[in-house]
Short mmCIF file of C-alpha atoms and ligand atoms in Angstrom, two decimals:
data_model
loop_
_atom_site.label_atom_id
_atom_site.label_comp_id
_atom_site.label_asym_id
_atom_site.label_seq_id
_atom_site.Cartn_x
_atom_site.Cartn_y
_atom_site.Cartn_z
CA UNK Z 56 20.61 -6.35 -34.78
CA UNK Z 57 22.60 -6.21 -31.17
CA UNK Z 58 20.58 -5.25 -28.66
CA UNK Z 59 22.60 -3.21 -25.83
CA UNK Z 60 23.53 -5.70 -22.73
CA UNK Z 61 20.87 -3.26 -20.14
CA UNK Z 62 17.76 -3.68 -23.05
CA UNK Z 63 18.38 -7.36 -23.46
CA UNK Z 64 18.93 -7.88 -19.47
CA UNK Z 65 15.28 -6.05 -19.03
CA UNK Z 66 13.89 -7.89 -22.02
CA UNK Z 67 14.89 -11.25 -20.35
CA UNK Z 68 13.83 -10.12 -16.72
CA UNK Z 69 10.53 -9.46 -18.43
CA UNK Z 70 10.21 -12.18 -20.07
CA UNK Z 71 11.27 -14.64 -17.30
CA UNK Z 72 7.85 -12.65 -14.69
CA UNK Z 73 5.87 -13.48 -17.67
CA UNK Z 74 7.09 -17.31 -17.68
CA UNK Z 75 7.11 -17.15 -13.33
CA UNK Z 76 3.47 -15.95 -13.42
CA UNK Z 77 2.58 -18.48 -16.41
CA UNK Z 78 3.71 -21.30 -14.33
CA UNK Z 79 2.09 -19.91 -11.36
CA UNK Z 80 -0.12 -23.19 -10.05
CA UNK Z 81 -3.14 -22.28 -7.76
CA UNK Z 82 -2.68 -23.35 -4.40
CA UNK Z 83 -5.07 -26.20 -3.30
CA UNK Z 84 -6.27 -24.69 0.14
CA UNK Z 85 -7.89 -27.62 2.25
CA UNK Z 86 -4.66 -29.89 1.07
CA UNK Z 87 -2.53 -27.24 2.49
CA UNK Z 88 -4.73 -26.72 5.94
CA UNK Z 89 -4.60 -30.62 6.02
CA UNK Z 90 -0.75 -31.31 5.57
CA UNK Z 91 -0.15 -28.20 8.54
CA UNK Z 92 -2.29 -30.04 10.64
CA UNK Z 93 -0.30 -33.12 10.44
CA UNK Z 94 2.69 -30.71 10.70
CA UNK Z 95 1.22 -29.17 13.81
CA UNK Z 96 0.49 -32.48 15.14
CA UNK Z 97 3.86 -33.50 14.80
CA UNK Z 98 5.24 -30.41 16.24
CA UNK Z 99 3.33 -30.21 19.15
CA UNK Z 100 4.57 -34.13 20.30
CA UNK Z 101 8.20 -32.76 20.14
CA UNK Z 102 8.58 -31.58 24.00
CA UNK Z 103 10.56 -28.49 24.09
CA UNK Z 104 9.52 -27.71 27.42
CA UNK Z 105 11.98 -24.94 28.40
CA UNK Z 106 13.92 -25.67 30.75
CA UNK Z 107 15.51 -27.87 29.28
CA UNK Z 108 14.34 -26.41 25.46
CA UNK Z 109 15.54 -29.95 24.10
CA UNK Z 110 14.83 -27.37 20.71
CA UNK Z 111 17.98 -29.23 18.68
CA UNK Z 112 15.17 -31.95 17.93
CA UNK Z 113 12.65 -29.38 16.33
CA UNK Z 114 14.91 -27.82 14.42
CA UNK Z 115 15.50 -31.07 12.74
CA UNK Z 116 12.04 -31.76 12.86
CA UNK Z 117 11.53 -28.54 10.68
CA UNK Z 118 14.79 -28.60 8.57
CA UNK Z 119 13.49 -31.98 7.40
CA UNK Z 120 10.45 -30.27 6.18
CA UNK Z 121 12.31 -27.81 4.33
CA UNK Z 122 14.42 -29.60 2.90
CA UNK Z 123 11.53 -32.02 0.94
CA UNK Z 124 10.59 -28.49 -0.47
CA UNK Z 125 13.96 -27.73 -1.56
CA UNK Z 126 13.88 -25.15 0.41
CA UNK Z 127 17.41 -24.07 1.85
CA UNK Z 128 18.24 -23.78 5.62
CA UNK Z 129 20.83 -24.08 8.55
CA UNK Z 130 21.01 -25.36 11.82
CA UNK Z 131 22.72 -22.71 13.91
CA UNK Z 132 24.03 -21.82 17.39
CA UNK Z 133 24.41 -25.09 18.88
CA UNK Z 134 27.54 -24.47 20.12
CA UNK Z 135 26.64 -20.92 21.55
CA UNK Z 136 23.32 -22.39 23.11
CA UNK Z 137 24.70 -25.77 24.44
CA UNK Z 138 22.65 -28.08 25.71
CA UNK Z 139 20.93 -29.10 22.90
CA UNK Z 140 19.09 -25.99 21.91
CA UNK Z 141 19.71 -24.60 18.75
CA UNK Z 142 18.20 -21.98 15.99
CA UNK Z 143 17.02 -22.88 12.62
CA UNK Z 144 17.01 -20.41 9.85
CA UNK Z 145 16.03 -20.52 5.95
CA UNK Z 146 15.57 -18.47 3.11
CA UNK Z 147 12.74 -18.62 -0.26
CA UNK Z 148 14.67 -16.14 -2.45
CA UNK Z 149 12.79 -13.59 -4.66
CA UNK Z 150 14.36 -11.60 -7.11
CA UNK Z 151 15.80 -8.98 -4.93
CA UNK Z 152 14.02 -6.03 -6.17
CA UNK Z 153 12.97 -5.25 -2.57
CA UNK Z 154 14.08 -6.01 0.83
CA UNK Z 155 13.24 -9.08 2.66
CA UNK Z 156 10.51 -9.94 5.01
CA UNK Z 157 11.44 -12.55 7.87
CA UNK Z 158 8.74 -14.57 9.91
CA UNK Z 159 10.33 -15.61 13.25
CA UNK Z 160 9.04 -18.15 16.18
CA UNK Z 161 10.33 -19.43 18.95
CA UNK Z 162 10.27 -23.41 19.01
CA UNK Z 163 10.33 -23.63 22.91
CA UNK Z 164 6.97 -23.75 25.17
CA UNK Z 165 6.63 -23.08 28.65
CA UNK Z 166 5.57 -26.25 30.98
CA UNK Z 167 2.68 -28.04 31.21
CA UNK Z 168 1.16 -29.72 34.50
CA UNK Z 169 -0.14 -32.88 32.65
CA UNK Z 170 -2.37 -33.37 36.13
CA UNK Z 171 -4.01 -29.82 35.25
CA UNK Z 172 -4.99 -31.08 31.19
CA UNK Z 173 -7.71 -33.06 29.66
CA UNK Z 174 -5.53 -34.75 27.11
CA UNK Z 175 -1.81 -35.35 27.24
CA UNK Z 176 -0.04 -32.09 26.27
CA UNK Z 177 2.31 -33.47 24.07
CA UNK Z 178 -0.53 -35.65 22.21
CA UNK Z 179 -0.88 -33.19 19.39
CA UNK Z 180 -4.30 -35.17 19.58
CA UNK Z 181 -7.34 -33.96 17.50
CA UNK Z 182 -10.34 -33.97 19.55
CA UNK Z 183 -13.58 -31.77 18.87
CA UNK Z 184 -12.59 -29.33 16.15
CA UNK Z 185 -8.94 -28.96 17.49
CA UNK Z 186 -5.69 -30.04 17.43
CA UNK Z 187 -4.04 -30.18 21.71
CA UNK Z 188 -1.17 -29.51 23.20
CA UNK Z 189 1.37 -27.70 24.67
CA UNK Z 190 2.99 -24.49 22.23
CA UNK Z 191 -0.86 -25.08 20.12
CA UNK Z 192 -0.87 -21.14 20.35
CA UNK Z 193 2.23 -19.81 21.85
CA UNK Z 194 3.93 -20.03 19.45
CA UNK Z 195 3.87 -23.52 17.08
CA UNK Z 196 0.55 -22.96 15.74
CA UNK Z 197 1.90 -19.78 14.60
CA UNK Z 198 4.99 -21.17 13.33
CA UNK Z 199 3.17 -23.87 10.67
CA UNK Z 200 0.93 -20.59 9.39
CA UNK Z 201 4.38 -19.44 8.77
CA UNK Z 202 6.09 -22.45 7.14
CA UNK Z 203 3.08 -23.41 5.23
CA UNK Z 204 2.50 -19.83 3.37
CA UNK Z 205 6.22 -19.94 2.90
CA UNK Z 206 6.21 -23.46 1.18
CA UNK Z 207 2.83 -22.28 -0.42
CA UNK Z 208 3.93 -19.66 -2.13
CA UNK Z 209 6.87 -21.93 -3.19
CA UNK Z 210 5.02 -24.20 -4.48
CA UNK Z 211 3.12 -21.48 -6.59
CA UNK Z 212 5.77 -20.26 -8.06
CA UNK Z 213 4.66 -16.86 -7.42
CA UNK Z 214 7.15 -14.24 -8.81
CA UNK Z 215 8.38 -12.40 -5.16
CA UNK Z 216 10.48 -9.20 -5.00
CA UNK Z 217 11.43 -10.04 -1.59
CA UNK Z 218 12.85 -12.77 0.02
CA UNK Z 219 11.17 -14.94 2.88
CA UNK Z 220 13.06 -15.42 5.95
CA UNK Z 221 12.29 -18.33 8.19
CA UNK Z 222 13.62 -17.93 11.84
CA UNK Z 223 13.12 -20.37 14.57
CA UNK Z 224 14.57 -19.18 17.55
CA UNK Z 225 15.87 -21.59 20.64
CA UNK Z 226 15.02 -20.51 24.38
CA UNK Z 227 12.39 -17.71 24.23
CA UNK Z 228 10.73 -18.46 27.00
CA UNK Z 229 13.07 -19.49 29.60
CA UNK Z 230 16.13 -16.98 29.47
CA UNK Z 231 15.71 -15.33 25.51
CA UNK Z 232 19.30 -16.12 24.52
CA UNK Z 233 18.09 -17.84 21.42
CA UNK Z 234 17.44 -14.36 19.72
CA UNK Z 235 20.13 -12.94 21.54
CA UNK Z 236 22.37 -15.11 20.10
CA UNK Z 237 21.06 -15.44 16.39
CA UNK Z 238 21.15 -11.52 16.68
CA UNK Z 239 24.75 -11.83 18.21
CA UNK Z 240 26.23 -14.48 15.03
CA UNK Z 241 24.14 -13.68 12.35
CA UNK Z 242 23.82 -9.74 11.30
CA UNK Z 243 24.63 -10.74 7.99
CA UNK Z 244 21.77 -13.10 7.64
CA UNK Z 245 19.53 -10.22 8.56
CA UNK Z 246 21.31 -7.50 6.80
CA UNK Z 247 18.77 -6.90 3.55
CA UNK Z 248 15.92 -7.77 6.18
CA UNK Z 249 13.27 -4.65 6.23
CA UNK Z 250 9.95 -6.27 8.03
CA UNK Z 251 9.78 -9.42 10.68
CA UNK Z 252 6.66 -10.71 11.60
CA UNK Z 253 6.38 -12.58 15.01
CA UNK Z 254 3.85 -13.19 18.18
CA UNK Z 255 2.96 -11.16 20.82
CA UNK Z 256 -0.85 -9.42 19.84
CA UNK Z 257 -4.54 -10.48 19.87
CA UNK Z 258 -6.97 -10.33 17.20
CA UNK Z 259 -10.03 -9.33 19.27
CA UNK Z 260 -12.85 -11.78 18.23
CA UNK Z 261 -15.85 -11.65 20.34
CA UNK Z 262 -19.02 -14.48 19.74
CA UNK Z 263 -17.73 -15.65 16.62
CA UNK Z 264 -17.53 -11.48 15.23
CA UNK Z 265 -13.87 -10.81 14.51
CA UNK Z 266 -13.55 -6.75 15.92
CA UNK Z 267 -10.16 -6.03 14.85
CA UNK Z 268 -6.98 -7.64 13.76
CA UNK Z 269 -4.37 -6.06 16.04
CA UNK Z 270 -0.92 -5.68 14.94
CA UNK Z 271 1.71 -4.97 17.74
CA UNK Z 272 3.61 -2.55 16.99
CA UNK Z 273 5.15 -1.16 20.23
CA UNK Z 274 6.08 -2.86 23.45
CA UNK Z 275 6.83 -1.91 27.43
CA UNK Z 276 10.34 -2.77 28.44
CA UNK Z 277 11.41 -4.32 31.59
CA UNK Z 278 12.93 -2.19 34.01
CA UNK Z 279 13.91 -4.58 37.08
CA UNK Z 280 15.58 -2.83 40.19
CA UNK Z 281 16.28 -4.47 43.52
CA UNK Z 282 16.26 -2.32 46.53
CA UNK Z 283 18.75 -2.99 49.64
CA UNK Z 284 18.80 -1.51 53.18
CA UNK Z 285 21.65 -2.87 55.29
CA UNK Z 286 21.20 -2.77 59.07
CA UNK Z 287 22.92 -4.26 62.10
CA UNK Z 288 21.40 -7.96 63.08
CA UNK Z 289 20.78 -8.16 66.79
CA UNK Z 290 17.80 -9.74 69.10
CA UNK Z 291 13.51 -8.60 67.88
CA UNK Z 292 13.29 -8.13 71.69
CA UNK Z 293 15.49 -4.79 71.78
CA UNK Z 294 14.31 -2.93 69.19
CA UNK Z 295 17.27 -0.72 67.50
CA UNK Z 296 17.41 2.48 65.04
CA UNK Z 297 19.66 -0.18 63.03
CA UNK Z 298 16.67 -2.30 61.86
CA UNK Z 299 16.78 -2.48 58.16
CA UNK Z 300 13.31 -3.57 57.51
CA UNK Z 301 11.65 -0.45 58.78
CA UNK Z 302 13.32 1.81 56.50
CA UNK Z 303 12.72 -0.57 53.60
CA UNK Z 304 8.79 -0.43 54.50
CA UNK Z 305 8.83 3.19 54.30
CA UNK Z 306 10.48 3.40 51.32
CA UNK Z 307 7.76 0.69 49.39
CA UNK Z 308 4.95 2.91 51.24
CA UNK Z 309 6.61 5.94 49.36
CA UNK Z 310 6.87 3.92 45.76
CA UNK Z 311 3.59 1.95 45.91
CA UNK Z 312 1.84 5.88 46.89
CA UNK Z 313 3.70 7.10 44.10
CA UNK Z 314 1.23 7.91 41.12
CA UNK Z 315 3.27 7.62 37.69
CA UNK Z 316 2.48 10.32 35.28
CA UNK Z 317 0.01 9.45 32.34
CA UNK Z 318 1.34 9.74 28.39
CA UNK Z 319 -0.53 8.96 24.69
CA UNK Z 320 2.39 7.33 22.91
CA UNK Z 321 1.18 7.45 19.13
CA UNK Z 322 0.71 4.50 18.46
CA UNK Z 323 -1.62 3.85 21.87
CA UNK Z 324 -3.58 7.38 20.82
CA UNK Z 325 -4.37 5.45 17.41
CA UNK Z 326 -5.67 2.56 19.31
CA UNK Z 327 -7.90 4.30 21.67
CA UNK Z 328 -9.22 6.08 18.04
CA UNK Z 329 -9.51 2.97 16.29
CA UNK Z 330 -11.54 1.19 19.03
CA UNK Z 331 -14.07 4.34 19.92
CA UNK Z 332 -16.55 3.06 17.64
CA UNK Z 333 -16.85 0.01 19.74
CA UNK Z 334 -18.21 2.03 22.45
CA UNK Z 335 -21.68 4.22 23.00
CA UNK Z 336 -21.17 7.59 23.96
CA UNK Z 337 -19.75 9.31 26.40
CA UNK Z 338 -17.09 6.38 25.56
CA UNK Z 339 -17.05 6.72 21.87
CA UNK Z 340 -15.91 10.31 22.20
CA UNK Z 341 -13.51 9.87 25.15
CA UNK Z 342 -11.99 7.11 23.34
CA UNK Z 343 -11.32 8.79 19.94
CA UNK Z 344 -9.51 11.62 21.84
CA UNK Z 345 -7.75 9.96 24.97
CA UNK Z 346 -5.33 12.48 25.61
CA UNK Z 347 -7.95 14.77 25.90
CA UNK Z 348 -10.16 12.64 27.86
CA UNK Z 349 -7.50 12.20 30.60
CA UNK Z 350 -8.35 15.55 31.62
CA UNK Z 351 -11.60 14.41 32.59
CA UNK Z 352 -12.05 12.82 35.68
CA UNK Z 353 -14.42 10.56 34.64
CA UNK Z 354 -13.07 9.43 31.89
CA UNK Z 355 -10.04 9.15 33.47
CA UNK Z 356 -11.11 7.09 35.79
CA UNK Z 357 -13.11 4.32 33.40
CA UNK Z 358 -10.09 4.51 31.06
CA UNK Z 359 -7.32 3.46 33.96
CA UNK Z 360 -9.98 0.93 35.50
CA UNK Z 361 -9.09 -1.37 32.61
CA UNK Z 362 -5.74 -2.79 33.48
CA UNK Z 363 -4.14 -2.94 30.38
CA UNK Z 364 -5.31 0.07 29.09
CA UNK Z 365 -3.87 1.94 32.72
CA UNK Z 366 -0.02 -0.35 31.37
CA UNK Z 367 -0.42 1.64 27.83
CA UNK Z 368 -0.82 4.48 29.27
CA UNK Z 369 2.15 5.14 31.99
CA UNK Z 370 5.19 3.47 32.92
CA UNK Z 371 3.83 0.65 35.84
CA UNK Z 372 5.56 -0.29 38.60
CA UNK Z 373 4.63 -3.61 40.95
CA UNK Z 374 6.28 -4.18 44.64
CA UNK Z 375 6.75 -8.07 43.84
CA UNK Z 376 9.23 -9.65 45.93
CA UNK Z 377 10.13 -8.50 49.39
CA UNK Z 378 13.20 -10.11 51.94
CA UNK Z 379 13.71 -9.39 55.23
CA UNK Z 380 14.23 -12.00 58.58
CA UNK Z 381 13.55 -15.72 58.12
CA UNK Z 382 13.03 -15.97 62.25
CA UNK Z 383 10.50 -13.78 64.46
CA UNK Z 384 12.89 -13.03 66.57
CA UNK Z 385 16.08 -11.40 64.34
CA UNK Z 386 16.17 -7.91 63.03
CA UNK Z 387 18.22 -9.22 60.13
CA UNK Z 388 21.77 -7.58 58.70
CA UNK Z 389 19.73 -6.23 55.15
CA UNK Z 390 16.19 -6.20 54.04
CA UNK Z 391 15.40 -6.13 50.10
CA UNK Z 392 12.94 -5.84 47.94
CA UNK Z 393 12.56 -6.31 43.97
CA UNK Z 394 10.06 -4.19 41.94
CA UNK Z 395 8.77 -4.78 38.60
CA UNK Z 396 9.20 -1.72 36.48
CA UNK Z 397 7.72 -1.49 33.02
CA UNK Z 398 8.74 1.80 30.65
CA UNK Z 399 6.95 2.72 27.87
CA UNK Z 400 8.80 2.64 24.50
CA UNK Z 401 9.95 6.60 24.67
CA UNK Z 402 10.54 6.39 28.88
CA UNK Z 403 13.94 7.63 30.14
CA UNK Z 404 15.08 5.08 32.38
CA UNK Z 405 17.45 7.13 34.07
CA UNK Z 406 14.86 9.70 34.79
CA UNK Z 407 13.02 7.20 36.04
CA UNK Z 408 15.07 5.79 38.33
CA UNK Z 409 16.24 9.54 39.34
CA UNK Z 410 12.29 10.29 40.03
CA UNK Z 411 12.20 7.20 42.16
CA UNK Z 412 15.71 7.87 43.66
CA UNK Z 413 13.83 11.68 44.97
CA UNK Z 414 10.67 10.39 46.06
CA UNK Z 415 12.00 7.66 48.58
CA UNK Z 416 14.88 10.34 49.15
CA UNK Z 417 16.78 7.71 51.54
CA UNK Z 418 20.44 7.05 50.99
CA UNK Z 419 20.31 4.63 53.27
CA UNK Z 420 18.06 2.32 50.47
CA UNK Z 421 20.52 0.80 47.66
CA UNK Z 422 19.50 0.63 43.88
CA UNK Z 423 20.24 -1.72 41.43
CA UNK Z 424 18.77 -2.80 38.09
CA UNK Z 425 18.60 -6.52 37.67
CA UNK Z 426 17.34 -6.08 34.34
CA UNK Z 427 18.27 -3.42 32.01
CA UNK Z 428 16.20 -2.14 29.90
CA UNK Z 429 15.93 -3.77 25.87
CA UNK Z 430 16.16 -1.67 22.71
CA UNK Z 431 13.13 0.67 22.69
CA UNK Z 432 10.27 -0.89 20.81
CA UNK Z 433 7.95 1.47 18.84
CA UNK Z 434 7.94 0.39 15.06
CA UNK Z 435 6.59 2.36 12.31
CA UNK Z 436 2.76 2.53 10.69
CA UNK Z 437 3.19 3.89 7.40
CA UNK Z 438 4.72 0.52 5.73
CA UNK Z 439 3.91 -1.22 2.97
CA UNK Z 440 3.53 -4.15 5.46
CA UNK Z 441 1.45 -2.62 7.61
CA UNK Z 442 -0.99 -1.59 4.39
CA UNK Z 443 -0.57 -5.15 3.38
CA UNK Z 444 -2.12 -6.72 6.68
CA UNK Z 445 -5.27 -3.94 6.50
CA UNK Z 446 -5.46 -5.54 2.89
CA UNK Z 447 -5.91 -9.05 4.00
CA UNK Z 448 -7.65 -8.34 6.84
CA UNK Z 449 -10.65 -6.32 5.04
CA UNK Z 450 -10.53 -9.15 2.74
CA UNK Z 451 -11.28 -11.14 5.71
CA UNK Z 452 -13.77 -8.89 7.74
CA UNK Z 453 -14.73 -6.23 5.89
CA UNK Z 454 -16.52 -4.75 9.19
CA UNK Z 455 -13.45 -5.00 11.37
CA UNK Z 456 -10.44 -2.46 11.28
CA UNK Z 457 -6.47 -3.22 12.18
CA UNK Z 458 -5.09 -1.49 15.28
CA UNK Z 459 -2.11 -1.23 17.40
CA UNK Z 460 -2.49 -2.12 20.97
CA UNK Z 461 0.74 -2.23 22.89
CA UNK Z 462 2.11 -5.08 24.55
CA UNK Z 463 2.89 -4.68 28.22
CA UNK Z 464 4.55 -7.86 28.16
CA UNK Z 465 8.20 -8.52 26.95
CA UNK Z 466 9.06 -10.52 23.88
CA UNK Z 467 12.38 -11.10 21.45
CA UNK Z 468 11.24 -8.40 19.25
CA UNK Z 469 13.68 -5.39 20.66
CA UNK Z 470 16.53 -7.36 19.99
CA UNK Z 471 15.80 -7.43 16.16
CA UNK Z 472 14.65 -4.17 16.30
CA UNK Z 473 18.03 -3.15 17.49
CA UNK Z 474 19.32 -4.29 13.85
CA UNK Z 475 16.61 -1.33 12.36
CA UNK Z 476 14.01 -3.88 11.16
CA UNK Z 477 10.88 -2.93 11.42
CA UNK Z 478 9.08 -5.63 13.63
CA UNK Z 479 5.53 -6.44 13.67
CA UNK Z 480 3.30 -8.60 16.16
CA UNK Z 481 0.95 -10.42 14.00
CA UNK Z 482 -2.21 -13.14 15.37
CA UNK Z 483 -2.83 -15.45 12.32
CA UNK Z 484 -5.77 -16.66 13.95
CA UNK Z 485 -9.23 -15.83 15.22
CA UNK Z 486 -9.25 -16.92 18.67
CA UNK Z 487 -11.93 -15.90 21.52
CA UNK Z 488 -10.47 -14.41 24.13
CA UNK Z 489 -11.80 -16.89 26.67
CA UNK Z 490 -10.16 -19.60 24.60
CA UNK Z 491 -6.90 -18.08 24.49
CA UNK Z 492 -6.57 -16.07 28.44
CA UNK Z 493 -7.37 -19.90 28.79
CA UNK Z 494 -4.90 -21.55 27.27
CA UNK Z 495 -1.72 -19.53 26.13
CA UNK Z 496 0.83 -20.28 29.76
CA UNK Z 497 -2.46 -22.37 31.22
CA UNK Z 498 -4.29 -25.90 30.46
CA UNK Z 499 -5.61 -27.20 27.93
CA UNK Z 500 -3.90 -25.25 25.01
CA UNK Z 501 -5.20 -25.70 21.79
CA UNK Z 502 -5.93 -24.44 18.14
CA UNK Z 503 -9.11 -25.11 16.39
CA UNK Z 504 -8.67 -27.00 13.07
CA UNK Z 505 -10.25 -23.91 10.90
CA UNK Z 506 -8.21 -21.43 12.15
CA UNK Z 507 -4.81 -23.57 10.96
CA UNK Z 508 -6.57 -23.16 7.37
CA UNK Z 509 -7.46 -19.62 8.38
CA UNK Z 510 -3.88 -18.83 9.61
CA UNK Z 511 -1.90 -20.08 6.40
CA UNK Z 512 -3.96 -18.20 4.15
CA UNK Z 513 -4.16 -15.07 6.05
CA UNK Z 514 -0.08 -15.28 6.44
CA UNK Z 515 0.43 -16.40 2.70
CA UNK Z 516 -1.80 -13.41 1.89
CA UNK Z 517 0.22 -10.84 3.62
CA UNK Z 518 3.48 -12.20 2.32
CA UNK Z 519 1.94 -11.85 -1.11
CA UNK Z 520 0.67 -8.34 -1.01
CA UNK Z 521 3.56 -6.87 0.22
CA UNK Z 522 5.67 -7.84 -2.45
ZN1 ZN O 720 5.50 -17.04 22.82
#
């Protein structure tokens, strides 16, 4: 009997899931959480304070790792990056039924005042409960919970539909031209890429009681203008009409008076929903309807008291740094100042700039943007990944709920959200919040040895269930 070539192809592709899931070896889950501490250990010692990055070495460091697992992967960018940063990227292949899912970090860390630190930051020592060091959250902690589900399910043999992208990114911290420039070289590495999982949320876990996992699905973008008044210089003892600084003043006075308008993004109106049963009423109820409760002055006013909560709500803007004379005595040739502008995913930055433009209505005070703004960042909830992490996270917690907070802050994400993938922020790990406001940019970063178990499983669970 011949069998048509399409039958025998789906006989075979059904007979090859039965042998893949046959073979399928159960992970063993305290050797894994062992060999990523030593991993983590051994990343952490690798300095990649940025500047300088120095990231060249930890992409070895990692490509070494992969390649004992067989696992493919390329070390990219060097000569884009100079000075010896450089990106790392690899690739578990499924079968291709579905799109791929990539996990990114970024190898660099920020600096760390050894002075200001109980241990050495770039020990990687493991003192009571947990492992030390520089980059022990932001971000290499986050990066082994990647590369160990990745092997993990390797290992296992676990049939996958879609491939597993690893990313390591160079210079994150410093100037972001390691995603930049991945993004820039290597659209075709990222072409069949659907979801991307990176850093940039907080699982909220308060006295040991985990009250939701948070995925980040939206971010503020920078909106950086410098102002400039240009005068005539001449002596502080005969005050002129020429005196640049005045006119700058007045204009701040104007801006830093100037309330922004208040709008519910959706994402941010789920959030508000999701946490309202946190709170006893009147906050329960002002919570699950905020753009309601905005109307309400005092809800309003509890609601904006919270900081970040008032930064999800409108786009901010911060007077930061102001110039004017350097000596008493000059009225100087220009005055400037720089202000910190944050938009909210769906903000028109021209309209904002025009509304700024009106209210300090003064020709006389030059704009200009010293940082435009990134691709918008407000990813989709309805996603098979986003159903996967409430999955795993019930599994977890079966009390807590996921949510979307937004992050004020500014990470890589927008630039591979300007490719159309759908990028998540994702916290493997069940941190206090004291512990990590603590640590993550401050002294005395570190991860506690259960949550490296905790964060492999919880990351090798979410690849799994959204195959
Ligand atoms: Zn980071």
């Amino acid at each position: 009997m011949k069998l048509p070539s399409k039958l025998l192809a789906a006989l075979l592709l059904v007979v090859n899931a039965a042998t893949a899931q046959g073979q399928q070896k159960p992970v063993d889950w305290d050797a894994l959480s062992k060999e990523g501490q030593t991993i983590l250990g051994d990343y952490l010692r690798i300095n990649t304070t940025n500047p300088p990055g120095n990231e060249m070495v930890a992409a070895k460091f990692l490509k070494a790792i992969l390649d004992k697992e067989g696992i493919e992967s390329q070390i990219l960018d060097s000569a884009d990056l100079g000075g010896n940063h450089a990106n790392l990227y690899a690739r578990v292949k499924g079968n291709g039924s579905k799109k791929a899912i990539a996990l990114l970090h970024h190898m660099d860390v920020v600096p760390a005042t050894a002075s200001q630190w109980s241990v050495d930051p770039f020990s990687g020592v493991v003192k009571d409960g947990y492992i030390w060091g520089r980059g022990a959250i932001d971000m290499k902690g986050e990066a082994v919970a990647h590369l160990m589900a990745m092997i993990a399910l390797k290992r296992s043999g676990a049939p996958l539909n879609r491939d597993i992208v690893f990313i390591a990114n160079a210079d994150e911290e410093f100037t972001s031209t390691g995603g930049l420039v991945f993004v820039k070289n290597h659209a075709d590495l990222l072409k069949d890429v659907e979801y991307l999982i990176t850093e940039a949320t907080e699982n909220s876990v308060v006295d040991g009681k985990v009250k939701y996992f948070a995925v980040g699905v939206a971010e503020k973008r920078t909106f950086w203008q410098k102002l400039t008044v240009k005068g005539i210089p001449s002596h502080g003892s005969r005050p002129t009409k020429n005196n640049p600084v005045p006119k700058l003043v007045a204009a701040l006075d104007k801006i830093a008076k100037y309330e922004t308008p208040l709008h519910v993004t959706p994402g941010v109106q789920k959030y508000f929903r999701d946490i309202a049963r946190l709170y006893p009423e009147p906050r329960r109820t002002w919570l699950s309807d905020v753009t309601k409760a905005l109307n309400d002055p005092a809800a309003r006013s509890w609601i904006l008291d919270d900081v970040y909560w008032n930064a999800y709500l409108r786009n901010t803007i911060s007077l930061t740094g102001i110039t004017g004379s350097n000596k008493t005595n000059v009225i100087p040739p220009e005055a400037t100042a720089e202000i910190d502008i944050r938009l909210l995913p769906d903000a028109d930055p021209n309209e904002v700039l025009a509304t700024l433009q009106r209210i300090v209505g003064d020709t006389a005070v030059h704009w200009s943007t010293i940082l435009p703004p990134k691709t918008p960042l407000e990813s989709p909830i309805d996603t098979d990944l986003f159903r996967a992490i409430e999955r795993a996270a019930k599994e977890r917690a079966p009390d807590a709920f996921v949510t979307t907070p937004m992050q004020t802050g500014a990470t890589d994400r927008p630039t591979y959200r300007k490719l159309g993938i759908i990028t998540y922020a994702i916290d493997p790990f069940l941190t206090e919040q004291a512990e990590r406001q603590k640590g993550v940019h401050g002294n005395n970063e570190r991860l506690s040895i259960a949550n490296v178990g905790f964060g492999i499983k919880y990351v090798y669970d979410i690849l799994r269930y959204v195959q």
